[in-house]
Tab-separated table of C-alpha atoms and ligand atoms in Angstrom:
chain	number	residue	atom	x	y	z
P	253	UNK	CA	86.025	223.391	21.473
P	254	UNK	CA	82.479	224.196	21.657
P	255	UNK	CA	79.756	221.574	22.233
P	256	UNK	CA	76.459	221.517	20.521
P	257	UNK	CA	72.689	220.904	21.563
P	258	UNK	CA	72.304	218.023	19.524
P	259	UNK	CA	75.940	216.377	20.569
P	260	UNK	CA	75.233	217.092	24.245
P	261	UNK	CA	71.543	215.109	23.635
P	262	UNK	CA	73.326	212.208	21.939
P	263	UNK	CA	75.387	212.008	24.705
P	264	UNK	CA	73.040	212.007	27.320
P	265	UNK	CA	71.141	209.279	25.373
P	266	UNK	CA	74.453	207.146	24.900
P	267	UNK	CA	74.770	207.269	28.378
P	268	UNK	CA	71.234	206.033	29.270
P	269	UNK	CA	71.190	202.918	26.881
P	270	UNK	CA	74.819	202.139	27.804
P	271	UNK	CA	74.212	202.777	31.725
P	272	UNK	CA	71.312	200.525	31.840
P	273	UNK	CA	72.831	197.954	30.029
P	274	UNK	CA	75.421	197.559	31.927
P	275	UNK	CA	73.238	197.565	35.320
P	276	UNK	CA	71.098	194.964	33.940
P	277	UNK	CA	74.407	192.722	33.740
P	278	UNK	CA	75.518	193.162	37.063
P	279	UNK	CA	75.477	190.283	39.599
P	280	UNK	CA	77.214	192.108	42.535
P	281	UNK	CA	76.358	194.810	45.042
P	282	UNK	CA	80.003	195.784	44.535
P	283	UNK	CA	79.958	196.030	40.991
P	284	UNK	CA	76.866	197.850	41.066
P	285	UNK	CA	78.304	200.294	43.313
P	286	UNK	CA	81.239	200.992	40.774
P	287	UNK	CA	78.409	201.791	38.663
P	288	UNK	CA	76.892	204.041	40.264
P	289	UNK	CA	80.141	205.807	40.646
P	290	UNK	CA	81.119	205.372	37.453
P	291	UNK	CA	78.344	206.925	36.085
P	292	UNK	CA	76.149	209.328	38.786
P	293	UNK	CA	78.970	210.033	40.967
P	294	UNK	CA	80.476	213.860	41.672
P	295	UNK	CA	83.193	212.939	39.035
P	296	UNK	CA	80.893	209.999	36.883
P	297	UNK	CA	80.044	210.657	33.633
P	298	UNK	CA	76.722	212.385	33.806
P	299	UNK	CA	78.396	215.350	35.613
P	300	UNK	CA	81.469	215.320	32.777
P	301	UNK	CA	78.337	215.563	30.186
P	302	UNK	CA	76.738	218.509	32.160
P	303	UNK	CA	80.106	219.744	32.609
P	304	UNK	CA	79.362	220.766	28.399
P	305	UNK	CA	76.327	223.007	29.367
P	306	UNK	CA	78.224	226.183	29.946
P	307	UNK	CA	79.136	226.228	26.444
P	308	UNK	CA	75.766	226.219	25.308
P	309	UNK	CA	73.374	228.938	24.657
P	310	UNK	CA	71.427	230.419	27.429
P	311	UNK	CA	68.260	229.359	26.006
P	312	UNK	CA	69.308	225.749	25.353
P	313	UNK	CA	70.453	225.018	28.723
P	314	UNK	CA	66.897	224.141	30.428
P	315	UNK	CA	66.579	221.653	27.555
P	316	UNK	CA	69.657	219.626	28.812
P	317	UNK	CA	69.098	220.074	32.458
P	318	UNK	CA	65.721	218.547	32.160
P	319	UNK	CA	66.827	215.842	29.802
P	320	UNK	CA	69.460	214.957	32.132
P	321	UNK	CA	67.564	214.719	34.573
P	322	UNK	CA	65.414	212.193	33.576
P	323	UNK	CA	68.503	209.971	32.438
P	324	UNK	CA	69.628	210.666	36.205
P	325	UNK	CA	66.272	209.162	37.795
P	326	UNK	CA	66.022	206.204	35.361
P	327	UNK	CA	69.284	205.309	36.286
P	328	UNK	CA	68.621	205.750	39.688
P	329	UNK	CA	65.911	204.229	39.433
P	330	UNK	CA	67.678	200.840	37.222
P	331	UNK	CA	70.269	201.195	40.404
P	332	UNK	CA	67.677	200.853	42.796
P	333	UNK	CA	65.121	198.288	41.041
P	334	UNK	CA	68.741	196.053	41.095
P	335	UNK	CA	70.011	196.989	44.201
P	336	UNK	CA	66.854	195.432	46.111
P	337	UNK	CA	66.854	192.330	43.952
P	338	UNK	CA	70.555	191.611	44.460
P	339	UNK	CA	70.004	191.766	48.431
P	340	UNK	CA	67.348	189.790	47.798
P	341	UNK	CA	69.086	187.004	46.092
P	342	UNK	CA	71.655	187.333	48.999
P	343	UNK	CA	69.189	186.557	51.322
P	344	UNK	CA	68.175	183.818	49.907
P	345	UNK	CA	71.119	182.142	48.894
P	346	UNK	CA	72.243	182.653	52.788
P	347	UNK	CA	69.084	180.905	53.901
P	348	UNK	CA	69.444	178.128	51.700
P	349	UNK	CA	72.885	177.733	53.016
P	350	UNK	CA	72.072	177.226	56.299
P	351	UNK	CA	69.432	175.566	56.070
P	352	UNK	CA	69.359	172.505	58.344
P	353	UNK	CA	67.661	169.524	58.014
P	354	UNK	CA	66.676	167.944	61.488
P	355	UNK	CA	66.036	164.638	59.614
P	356	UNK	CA	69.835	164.636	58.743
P	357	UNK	CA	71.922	161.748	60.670
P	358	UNK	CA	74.253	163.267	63.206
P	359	UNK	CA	78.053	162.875	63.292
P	360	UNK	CA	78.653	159.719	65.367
P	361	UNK	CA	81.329	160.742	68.374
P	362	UNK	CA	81.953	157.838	70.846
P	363	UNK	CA	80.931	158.805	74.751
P	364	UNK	CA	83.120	157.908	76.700
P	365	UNK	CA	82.380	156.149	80.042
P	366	UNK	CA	84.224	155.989	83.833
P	367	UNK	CA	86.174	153.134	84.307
P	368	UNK	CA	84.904	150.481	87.028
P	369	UNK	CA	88.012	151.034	88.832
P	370	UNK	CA	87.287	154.654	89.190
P	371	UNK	CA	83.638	154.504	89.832
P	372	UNK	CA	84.041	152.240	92.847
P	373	UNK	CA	86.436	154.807	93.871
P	374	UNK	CA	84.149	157.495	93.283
P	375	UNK	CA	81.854	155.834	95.134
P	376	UNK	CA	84.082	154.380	98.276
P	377	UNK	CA	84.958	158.397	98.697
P	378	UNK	CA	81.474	159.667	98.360
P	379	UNK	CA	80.315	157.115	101.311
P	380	UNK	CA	83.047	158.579	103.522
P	381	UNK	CA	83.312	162.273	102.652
P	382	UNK	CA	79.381	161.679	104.031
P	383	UNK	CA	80.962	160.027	107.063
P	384	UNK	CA	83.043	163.355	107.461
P	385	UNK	CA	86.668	162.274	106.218
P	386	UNK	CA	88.805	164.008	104.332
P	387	UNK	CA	90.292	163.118	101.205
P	388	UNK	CA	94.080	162.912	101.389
P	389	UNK	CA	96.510	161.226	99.052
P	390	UNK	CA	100.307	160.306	98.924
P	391	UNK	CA	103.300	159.701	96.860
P	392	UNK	CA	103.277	156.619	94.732
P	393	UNK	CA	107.240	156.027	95.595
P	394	UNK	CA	108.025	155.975	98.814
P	395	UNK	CA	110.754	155.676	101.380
P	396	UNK	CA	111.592	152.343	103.368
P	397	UNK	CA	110.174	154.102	106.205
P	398	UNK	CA	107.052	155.977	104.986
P	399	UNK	CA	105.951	152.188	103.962
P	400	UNK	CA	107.272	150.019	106.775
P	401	UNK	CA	109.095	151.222	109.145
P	402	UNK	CA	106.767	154.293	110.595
P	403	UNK	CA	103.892	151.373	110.202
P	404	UNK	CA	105.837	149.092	113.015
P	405	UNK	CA	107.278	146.977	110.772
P	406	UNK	CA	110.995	147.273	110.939
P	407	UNK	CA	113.452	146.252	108.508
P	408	UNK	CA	114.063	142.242	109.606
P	409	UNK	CA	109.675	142.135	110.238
P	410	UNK	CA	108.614	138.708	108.670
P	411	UNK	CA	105.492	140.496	107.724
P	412	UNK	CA	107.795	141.819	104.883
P	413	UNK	CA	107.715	139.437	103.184
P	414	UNK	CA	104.449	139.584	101.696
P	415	UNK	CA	105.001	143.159	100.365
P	416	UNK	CA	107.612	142.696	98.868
P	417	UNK	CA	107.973	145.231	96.120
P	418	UNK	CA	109.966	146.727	93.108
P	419	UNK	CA	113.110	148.495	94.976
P	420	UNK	CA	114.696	151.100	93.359
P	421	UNK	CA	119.008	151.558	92.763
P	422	UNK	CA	118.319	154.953	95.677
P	423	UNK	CA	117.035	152.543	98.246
P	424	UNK	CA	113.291	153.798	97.460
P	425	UNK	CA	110.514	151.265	96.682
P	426	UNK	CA	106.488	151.990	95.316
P	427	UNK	CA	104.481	151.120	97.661
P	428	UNK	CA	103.083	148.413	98.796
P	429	UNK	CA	99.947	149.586	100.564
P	430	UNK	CA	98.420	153.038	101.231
P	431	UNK	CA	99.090	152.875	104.881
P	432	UNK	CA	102.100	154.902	103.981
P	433	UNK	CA	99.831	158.118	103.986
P	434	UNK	CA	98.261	157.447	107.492
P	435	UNK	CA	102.119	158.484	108.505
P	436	UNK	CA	102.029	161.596	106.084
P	437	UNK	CA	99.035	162.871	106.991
P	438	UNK	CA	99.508	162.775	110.938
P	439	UNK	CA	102.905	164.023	110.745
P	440	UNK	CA	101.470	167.165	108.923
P	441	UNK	CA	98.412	167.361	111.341
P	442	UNK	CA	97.276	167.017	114.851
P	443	UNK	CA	93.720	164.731	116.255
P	444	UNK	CA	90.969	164.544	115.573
P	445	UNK	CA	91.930	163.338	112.040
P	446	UNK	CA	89.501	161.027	109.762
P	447	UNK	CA	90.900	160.887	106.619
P	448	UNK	CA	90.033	158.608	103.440
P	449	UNK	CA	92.946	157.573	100.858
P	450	UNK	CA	93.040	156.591	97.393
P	451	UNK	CA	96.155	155.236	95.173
P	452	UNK	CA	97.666	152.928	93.230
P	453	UNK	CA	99.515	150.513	95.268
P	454	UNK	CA	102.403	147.383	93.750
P	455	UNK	CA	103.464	144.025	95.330
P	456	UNK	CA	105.702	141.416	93.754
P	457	UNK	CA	102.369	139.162	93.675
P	458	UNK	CA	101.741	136.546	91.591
P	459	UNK	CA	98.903	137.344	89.137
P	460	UNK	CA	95.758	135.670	89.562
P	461	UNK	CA	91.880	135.720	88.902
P	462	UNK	CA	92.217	137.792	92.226
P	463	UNK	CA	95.600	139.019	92.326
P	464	UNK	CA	97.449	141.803	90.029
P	465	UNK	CA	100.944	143.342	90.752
P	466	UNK	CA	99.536	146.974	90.368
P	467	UNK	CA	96.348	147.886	92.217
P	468	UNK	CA	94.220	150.302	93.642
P	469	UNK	CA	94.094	150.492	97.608
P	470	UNK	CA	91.918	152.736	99.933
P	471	UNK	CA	93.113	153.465	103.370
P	472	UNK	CA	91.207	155.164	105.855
P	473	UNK	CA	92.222	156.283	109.252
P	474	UNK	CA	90.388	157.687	112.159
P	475	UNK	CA	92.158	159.057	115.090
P	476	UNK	CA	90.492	160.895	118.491
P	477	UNK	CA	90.283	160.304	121.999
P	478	UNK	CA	88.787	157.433	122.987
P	479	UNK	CA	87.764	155.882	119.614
P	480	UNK	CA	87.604	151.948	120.312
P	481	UNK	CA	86.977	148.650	118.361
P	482	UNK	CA	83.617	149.348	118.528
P	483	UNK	CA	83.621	152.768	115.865
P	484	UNK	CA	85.520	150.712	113.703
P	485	UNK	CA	83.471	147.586	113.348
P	486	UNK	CA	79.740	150.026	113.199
P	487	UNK	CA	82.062	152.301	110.351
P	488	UNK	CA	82.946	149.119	107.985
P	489	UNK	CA	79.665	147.885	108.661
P	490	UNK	CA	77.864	151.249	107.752
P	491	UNK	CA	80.111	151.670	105.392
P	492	UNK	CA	79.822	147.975	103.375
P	493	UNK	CA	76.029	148.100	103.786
P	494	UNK	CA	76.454	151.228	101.605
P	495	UNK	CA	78.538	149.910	99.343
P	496	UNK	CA	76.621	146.854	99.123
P	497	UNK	CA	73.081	146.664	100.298
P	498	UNK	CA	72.114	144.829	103.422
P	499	UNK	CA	71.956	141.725	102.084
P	500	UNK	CA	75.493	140.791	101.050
P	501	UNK	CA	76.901	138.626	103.763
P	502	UNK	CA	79.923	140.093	105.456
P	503	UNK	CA	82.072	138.330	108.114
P	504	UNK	CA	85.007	139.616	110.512
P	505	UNK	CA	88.038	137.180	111.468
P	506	UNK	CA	90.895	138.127	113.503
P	507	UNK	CA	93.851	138.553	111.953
P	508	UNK	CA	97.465	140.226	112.304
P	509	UNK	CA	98.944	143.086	110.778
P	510	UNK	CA	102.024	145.296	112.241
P	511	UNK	CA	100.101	148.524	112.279
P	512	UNK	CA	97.432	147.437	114.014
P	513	UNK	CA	96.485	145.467	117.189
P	514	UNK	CA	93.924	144.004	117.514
P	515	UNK	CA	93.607	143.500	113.734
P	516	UNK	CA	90.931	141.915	111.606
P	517	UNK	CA	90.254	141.269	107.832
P	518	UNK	CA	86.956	141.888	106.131
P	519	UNK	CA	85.592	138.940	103.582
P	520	UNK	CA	82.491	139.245	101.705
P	521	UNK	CA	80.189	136.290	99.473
P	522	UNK	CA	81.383	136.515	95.690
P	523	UNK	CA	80.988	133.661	93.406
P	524	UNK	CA	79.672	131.807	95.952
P	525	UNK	CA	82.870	131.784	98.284
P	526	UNK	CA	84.560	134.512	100.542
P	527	UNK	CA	86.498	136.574	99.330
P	528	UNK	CA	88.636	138.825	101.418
P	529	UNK	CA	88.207	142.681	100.943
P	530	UNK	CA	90.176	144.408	103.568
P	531	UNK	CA	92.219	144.624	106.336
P	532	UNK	CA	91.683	146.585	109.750
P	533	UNK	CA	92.380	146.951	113.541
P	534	UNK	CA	92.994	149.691	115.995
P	535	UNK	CA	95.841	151.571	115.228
P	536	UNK	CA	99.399	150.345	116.919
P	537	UNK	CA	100.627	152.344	119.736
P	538	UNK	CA	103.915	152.320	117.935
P	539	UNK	CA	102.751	153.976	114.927
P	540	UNK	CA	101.349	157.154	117.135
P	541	UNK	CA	104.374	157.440	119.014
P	542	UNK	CA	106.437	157.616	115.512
P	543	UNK	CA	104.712	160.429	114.621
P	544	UNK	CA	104.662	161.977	117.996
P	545	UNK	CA	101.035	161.485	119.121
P	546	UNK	CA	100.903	160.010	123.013
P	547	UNK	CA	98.723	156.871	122.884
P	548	UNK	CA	97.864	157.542	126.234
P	549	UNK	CA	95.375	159.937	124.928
P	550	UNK	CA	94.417	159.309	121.210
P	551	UNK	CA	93.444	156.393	119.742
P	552	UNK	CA	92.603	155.100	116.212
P	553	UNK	CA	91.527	152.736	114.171
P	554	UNK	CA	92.793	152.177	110.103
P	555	UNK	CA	91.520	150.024	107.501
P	556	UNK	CA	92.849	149.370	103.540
P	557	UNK	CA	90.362	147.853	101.107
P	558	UNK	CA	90.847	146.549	97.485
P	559	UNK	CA	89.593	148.693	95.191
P	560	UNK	CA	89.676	145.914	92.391
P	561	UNK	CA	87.861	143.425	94.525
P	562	UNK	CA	85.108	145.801	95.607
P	563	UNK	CA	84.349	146.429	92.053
P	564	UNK	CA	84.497	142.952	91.216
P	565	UNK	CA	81.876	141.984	94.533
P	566	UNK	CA	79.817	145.263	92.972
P	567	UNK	CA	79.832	143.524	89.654
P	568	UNK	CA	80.054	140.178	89.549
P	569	UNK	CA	83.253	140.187	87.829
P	570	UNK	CA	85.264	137.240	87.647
P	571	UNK	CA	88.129	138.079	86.993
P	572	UNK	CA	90.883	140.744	88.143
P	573	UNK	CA	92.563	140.824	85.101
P	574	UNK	CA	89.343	141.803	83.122
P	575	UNK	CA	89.939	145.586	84.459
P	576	UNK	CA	93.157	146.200	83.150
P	577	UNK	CA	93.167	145.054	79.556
P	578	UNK	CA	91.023	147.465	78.203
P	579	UNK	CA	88.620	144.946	76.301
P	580	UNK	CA	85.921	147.902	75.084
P	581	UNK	CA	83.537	144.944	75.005
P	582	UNK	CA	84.055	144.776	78.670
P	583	UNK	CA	84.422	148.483	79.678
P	584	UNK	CA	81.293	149.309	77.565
P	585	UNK	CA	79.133	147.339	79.845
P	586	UNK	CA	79.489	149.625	83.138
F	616	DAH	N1	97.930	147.750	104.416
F	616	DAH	C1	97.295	146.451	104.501
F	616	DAH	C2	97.558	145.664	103.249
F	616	DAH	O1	97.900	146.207	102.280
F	616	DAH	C3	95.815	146.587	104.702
F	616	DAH	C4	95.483	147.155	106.008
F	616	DAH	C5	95.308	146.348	107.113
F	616	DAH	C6	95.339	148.522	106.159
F	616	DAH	C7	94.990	146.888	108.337
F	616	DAH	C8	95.056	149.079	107.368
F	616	DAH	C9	94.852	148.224	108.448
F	616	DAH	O2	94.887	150.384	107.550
F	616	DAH	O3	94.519	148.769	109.641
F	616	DAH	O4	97.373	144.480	103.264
């Protein structure tokens, strides 16, 4: 089959008008790609139209060649004019969305805050970590001797009966005080030891405006040679003015507890009575010797605060129960 001049021409005109047509219509830079293929590609149409020129005569051929190429730079030329404009428009429709508008209202997510409970802990441990104690901690559930009987206060002790506790079916029991890590710690360590102890504590107490059946205790415990009654009254004293200010009025009285001898408690002014905030005294020769320290040469002195009641002197709160039940109109005030 042998192609003419004048069929080759139509065809190269076809292609123009169809070509940019069909450019004109296109929205993507895909599309337009397939295009360009389609039509200017190695195998596109304009080389299956040149493809004809062999069959026509010699002098005919420059005709064609020129004529296609001028269809081959419009079309280029259509590609490119809608190339730019369609990256363009991409652009632009990016911009607009991500556009952000600073005026906008944000999205409203709650901060949350620390609990008092945890704050005056937080605070009780930064006071003595500056002193130079150590945090240390201990198991919640303890052993009958971990919580009395290491402390000096064997099984028939009257001074049981205040601590009384939840008891478990193995004979275990949560305890009733952190005192029970003074005897962890020195059994896992030799003098000089200062350490400072958080935890939650539980008693069989009857809940009051100042009483709850689970609550937060903080032991410390210094022990060294030749520490006396002195170092512990100038430590509570440093330590309370810290807590407190100078102004709050503090007051010692004697007092008794197993572990300790002599032993004092601590009161502070809080609604405009006493209230008392911890217990203290020099540490019991008995409780050395049960960990195997000679209390001919070290000595110590201990103390166990309420975290609860600190917080509520700190505060003003009036009652205990206020920091357990999670009122957010309460919480939201610290
Ligand atoms: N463990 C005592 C209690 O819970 C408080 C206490 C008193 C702790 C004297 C001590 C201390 O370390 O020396 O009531």
């Amino acid at each position: 089959m042998t192609t003419s001049l004048n069929e080759l021409e139509a065809q190269l005109a076809t292609l123009k008008q169809v070509a940019t047509k069909a450019i004109a219509a296109t929205d993507t830079l895909e599309q337009l790609e397939q295009l360009r293929v389609g039509y200017l590609g190695k195998k596109g149409q304009l080389s299956q139209i040149l493809r004809g020129m062999g069959q026509l005569a010699a002098e005919d051929r420059p005709r064609i060649g020129s004529l296609a190429n001028v269809v081959k730079e419009s079309l280029q030329a259509s590609l490119d004019g809608k190339r730019s404009y369609l990256q363009e428009a991409q652009i632009q429709a990016q911009l607009e969305s991500e556009t952000l508008d600073v005026t906008m209202p944000g999205v409203y997510s709650p901060i949350g805050r620390v609990h008092p409970i945890n704050s005056t802990i937080d605070r009780v441990l930064d006071i003595f970590v500056g002193l130079g104690y150590t945090v240390a901690t201990g198991p919640e559930m303890e052993t009958d001797y971990y919580n009395f009987e290491a402390l000096n206060t064997p099984a028939d002790h009257p001074a049981r009966d205040m601590q009384d506790t939840f008891y478990l079916p193995d004979g275990n029991l949560l305890r009733t005080h952190t005192s029970s890590v003074q005897i962890h710690y020195m059994e896992d360590s030799e003098p000089p030891i200062r350490i400072v102890a958080p935890g939650r504590c539980y008693r069989r107490d009857t809940v009051d405006a100042t009483h709850a059946a689970v609550f937060y205790q903080i032991e410390i415990l210094a022990v060294d040679e030749g520490l006396t009654f002195t170092d512990l009254k100038g430590t509570i004293k440093v330590f309370l003015e810290e807590m407190f200010g100078e102004d709050l009025p503090i007051r010692f009285r004697a007092s008794y507890f197993p572990f300790t001898e002599p032993s004092a408690e601590v009161d502070v002014q809080w609604q405009g009575r006493w209230l008392e905030v911890m217990g203290c005294g020099m540490v019991d020769p008995n409780v050395l010797k049960s960990v195997g320290y000679d209390p001919e040469v070290y000595t110590g002195f201990a103390a166990g605060f309420g975290v609860e009641r600190f917080a509520m002197v700190l505060h003003q709160i009036d009652d205990i129960r206020r920091l357990y039940n999670s009122d957010l109109r309460f919480l939201q005030q610290f």
